[in-house]
Short mmCIF file of C-alpha atoms in Angstrom, two decimals:
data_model
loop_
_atom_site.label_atom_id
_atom_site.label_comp_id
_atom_site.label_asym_id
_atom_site.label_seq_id
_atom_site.Cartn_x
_atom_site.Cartn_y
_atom_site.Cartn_z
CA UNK A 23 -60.76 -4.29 -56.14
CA UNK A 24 -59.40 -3.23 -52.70
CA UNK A 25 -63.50 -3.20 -51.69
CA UNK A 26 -64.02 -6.85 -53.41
CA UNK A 27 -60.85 -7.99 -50.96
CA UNK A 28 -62.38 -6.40 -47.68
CA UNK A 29 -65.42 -8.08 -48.76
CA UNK A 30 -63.21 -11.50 -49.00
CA UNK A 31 -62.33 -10.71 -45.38
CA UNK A 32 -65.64 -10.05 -43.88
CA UNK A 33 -66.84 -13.55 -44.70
CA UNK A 34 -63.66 -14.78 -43.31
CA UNK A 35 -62.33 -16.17 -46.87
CA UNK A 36 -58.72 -15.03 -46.22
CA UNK A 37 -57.14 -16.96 -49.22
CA UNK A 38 -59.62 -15.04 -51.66
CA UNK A 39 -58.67 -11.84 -50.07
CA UNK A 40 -54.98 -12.52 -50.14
CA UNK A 41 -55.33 -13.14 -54.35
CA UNK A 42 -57.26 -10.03 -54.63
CA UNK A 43 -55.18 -7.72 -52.49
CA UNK A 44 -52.03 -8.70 -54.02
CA UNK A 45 -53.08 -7.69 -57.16
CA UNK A 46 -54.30 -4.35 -55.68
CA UNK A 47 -50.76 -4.27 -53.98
CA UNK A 48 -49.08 -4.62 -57.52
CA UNK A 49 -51.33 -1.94 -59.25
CA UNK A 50 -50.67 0.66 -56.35
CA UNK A 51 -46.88 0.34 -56.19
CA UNK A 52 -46.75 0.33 -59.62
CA UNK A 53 -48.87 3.76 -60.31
CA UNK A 54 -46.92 5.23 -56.58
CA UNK A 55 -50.16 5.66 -54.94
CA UNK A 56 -49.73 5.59 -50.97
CA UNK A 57 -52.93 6.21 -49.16
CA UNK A 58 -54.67 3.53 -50.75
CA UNK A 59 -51.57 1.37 -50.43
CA UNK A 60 -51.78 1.83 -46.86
CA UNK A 61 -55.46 0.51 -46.55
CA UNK A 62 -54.12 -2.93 -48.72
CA UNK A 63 -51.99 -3.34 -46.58
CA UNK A 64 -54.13 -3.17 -44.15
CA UNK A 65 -56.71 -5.81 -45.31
CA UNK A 66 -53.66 -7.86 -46.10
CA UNK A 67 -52.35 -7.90 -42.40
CA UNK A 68 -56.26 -8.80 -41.56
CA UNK A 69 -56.16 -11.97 -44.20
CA UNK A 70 -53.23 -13.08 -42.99
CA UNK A 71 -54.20 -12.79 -39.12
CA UNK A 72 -56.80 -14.88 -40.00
CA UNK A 73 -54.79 -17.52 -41.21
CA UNK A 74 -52.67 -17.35 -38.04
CA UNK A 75 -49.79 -15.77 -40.27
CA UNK A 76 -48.67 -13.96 -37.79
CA UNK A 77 -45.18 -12.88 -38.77
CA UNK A 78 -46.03 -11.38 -42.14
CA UNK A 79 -49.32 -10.22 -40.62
CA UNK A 80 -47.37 -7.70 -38.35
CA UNK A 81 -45.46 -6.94 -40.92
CA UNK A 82 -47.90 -5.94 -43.51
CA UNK A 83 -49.68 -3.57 -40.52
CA UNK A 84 -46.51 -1.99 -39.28
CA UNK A 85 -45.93 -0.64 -43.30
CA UNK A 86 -49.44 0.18 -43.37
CA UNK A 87 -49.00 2.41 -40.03
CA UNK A 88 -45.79 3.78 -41.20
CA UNK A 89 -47.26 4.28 -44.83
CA UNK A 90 -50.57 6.16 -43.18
CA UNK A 91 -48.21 8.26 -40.74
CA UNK A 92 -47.83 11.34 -42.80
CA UNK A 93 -51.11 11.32 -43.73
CA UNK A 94 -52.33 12.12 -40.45
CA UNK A 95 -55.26 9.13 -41.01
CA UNK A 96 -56.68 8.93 -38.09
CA UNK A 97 -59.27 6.34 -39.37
CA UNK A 98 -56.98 4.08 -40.91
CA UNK A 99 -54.91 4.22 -37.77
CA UNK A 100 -56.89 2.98 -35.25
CA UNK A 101 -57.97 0.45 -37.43
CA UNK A 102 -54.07 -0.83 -38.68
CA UNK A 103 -53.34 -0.74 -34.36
CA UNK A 104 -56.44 -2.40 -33.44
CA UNK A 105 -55.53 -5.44 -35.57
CA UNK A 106 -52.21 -5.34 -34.63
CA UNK A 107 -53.61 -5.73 -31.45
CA UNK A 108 -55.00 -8.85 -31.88
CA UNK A 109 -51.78 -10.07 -33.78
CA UNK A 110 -50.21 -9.30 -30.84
CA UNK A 111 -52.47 -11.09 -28.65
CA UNK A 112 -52.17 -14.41 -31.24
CA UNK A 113 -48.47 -14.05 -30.38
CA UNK A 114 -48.81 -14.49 -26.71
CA UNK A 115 -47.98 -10.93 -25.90
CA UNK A 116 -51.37 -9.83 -23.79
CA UNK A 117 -50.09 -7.01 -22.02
CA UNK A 118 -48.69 -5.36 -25.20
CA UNK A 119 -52.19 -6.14 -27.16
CA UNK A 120 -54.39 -4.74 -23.94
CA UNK A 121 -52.25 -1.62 -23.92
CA UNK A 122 -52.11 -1.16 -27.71
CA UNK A 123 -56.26 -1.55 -27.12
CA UNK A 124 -55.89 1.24 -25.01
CA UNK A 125 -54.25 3.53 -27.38
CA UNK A 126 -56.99 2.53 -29.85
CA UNK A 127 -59.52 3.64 -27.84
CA UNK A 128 -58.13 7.02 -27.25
CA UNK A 129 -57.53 7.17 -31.52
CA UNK A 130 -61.29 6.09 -31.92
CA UNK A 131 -62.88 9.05 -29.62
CA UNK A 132 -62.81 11.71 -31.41
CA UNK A 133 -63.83 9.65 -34.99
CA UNK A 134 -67.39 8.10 -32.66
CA UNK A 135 -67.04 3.95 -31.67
CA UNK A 136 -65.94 1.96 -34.37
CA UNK A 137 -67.03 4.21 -37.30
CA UNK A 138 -69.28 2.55 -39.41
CA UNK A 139 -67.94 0.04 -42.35
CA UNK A 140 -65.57 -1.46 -39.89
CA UNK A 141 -67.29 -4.55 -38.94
CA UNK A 142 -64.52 -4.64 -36.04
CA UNK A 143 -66.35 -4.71 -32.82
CA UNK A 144 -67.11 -8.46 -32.92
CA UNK A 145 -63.02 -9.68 -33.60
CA UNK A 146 -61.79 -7.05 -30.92
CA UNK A 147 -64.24 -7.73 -28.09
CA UNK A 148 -63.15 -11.70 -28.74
CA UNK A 149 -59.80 -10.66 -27.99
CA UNK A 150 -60.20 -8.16 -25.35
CA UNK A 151 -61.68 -10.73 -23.44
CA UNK A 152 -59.38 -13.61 -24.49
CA UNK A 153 -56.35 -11.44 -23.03
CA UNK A 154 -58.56 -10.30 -19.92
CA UNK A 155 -58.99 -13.81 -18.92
CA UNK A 156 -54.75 -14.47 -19.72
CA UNK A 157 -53.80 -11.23 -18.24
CA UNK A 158 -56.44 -10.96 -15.56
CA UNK A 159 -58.70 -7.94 -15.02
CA UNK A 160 -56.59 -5.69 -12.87
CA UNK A 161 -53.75 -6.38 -15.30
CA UNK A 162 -55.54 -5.77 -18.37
CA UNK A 163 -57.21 -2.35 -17.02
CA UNK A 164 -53.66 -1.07 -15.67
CA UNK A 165 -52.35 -1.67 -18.85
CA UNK A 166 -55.27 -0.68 -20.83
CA UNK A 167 -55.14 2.43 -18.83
CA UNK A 168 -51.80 3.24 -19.76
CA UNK A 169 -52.40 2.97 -23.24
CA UNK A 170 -55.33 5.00 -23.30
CA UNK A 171 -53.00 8.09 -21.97
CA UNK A 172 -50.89 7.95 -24.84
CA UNK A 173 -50.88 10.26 -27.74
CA UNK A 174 -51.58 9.44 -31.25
CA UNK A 175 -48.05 9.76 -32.64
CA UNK A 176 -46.82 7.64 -29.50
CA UNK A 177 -49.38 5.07 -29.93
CA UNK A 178 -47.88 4.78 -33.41
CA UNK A 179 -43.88 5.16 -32.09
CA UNK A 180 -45.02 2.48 -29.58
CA UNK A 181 -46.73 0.15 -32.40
CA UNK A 182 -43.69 0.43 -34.35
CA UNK A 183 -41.34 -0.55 -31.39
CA UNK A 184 -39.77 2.73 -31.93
CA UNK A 185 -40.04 3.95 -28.36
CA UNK A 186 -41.34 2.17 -24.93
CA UNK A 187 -45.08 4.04 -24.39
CA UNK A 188 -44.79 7.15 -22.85
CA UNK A 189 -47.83 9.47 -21.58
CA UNK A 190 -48.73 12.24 -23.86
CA UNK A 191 -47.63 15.30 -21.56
CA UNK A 192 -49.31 17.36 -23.58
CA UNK A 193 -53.02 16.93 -23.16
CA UNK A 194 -54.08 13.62 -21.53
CA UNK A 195 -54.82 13.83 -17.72
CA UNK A 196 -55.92 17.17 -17.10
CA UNK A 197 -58.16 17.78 -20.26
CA UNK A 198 -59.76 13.99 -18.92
CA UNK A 199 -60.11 14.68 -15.36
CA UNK A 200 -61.38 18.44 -15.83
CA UNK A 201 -64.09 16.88 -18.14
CA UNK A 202 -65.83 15.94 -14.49
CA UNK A 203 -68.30 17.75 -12.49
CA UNK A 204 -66.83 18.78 -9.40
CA UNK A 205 -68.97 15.76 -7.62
CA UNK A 206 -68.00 12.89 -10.47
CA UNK A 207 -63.92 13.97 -9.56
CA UNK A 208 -64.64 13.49 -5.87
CA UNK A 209 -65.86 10.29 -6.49
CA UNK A 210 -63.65 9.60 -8.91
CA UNK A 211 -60.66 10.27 -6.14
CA UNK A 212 -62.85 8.08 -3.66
CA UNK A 213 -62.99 5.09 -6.42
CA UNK A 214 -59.41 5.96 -6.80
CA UNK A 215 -59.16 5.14 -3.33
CA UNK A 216 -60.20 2.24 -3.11
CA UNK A 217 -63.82 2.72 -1.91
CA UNK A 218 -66.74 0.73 -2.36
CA UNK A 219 -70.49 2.36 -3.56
CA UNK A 220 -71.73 1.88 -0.15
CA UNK A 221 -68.85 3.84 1.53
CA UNK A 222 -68.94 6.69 -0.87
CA UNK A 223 -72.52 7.23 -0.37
CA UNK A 224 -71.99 6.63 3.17
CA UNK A 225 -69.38 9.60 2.69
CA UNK A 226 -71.04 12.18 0.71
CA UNK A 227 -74.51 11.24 2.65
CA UNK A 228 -76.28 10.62 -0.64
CA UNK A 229 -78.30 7.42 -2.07
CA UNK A 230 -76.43 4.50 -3.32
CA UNK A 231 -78.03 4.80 -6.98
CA UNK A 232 -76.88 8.26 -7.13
CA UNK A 233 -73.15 6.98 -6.39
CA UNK A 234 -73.86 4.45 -9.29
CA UNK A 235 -74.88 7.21 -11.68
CA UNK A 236 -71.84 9.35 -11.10
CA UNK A 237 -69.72 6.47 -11.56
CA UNK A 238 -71.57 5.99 -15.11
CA UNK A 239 -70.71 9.11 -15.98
CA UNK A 240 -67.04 9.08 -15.05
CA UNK A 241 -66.42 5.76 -17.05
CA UNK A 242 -68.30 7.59 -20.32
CA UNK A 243 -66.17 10.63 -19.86
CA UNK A 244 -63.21 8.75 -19.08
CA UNK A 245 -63.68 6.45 -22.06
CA UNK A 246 -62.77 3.51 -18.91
CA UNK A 247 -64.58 0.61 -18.04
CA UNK A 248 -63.64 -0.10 -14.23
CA UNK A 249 -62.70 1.37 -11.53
CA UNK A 250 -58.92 0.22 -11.84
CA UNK A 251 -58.62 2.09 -15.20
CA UNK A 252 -60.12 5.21 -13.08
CA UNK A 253 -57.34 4.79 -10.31
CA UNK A 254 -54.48 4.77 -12.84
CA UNK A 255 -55.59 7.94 -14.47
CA UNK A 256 -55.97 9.77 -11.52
CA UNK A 257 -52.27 8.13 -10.59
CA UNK A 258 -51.71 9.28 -13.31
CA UNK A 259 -53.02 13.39 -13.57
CA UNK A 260 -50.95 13.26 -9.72
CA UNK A 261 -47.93 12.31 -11.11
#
């Protein structure tokens, strides 16, 4: 049933899904089964995002987070925050959703971008830009950047509003700046400077395509998309 509700929400026919999934709900509590719990309430919070119930919306993904935390579910993580994400972004709170976005990101990595089933990509790249434009762009990468330093279990404190977001001391900077090449984190200091392709390659007396390539390569490893996410994590690894 919980597939025939997912379903429901794919072709955006949230009042379907909502009949199906509260059945599911009822069968799940009633035979104490939690993991699949977790992923109804999941689709729930989706159903009801889409019919701009916000309130319960958040409510249904913050007990699906809380009810996937002890599982370790990395999966169903990602995908409870990234809606909550754009729940947050419905309620006018665009910093909170670019940062959450962030913290998604760094969830997704390991798993490969937006694992396949997930037909995600489309509803979150709407929203990213949505609170890029409200936010704009140096906003949303600072705080973007932020949340992409953070840990799983304080991406999921900070989804829960259990604890401002606070940088995961224990891996975060160093393991992503000692990814680079010794070249890619001297041009990752120069972009952190400030500098524009021309004066890099002016700097380290090399062709302006080959200052575009390292830069490609410093976003990928990064798992950033500008060069103001790259200055806040080197910020950041100096700290």
């Amino acid at each position: 049933l919980e597939h025939v509700g997912w379903a429901f929400c794919l072709r955006q026919q949230p009042e379907r899904a909502l009949e199906v999934l509260e059945r599911c709900r009822r069968i799940c509590t009633e035979h104490g089964e939690r993991w699949l719990l977790s992923w109804i309430l999941t689709f729930l919070g989706l159903a009801l995002w889409m019919r701009s119930d916000l309130e319960r919306a958040g409510e249904h993904l913050r007990e699906a987070l809380a009810v996937k935390r002890p599982f370790h579910d990395a999966l169903g993580i990602a995908v409870v925050m990234e809606i909550l994400s754009w729940v947050a972004a419905a309620e006018g709170d665009a910093e909170w959703s670019a940062r959450l976005m962030g913290a998604v990101r760094r969830v997704w990595e390991p798993l490969g971008d937006y694992p396949g089933g997930f037909e995600l990509r489309g509803w979150s790249e709407t929203t990213s830009r949505e609170i890029r434009t409200r936010l704009g762009g140096n906003a949303f990468d600072s705080a973007f950047a932020e949340g992409r330093l953070l840990g799983t279990e304080q991406a999921i404190a900070y989804a829960l509003g259990e604890a401002p977001p606070a940088k995961d001391e224990s891996s975060s900077d160093d393991a992503l700046i000692s990814s680079l090449t010794p070249r890619e984190a001297q041009v990752a200091d120069m972009l952190a400077e400030g500098m524009t392709n021309k004066q890099i390659a002016q700097a380290l007396v090399v062709a302006p395509r080959t200052v575009e390539t390292h830069i490609e390569h410093i976003f990928t490893k990064l798992g950033v998309n500008s060069r103001t996410q790259v200055a806040v994590l080197i910020a950041a690894q100096r700290s």
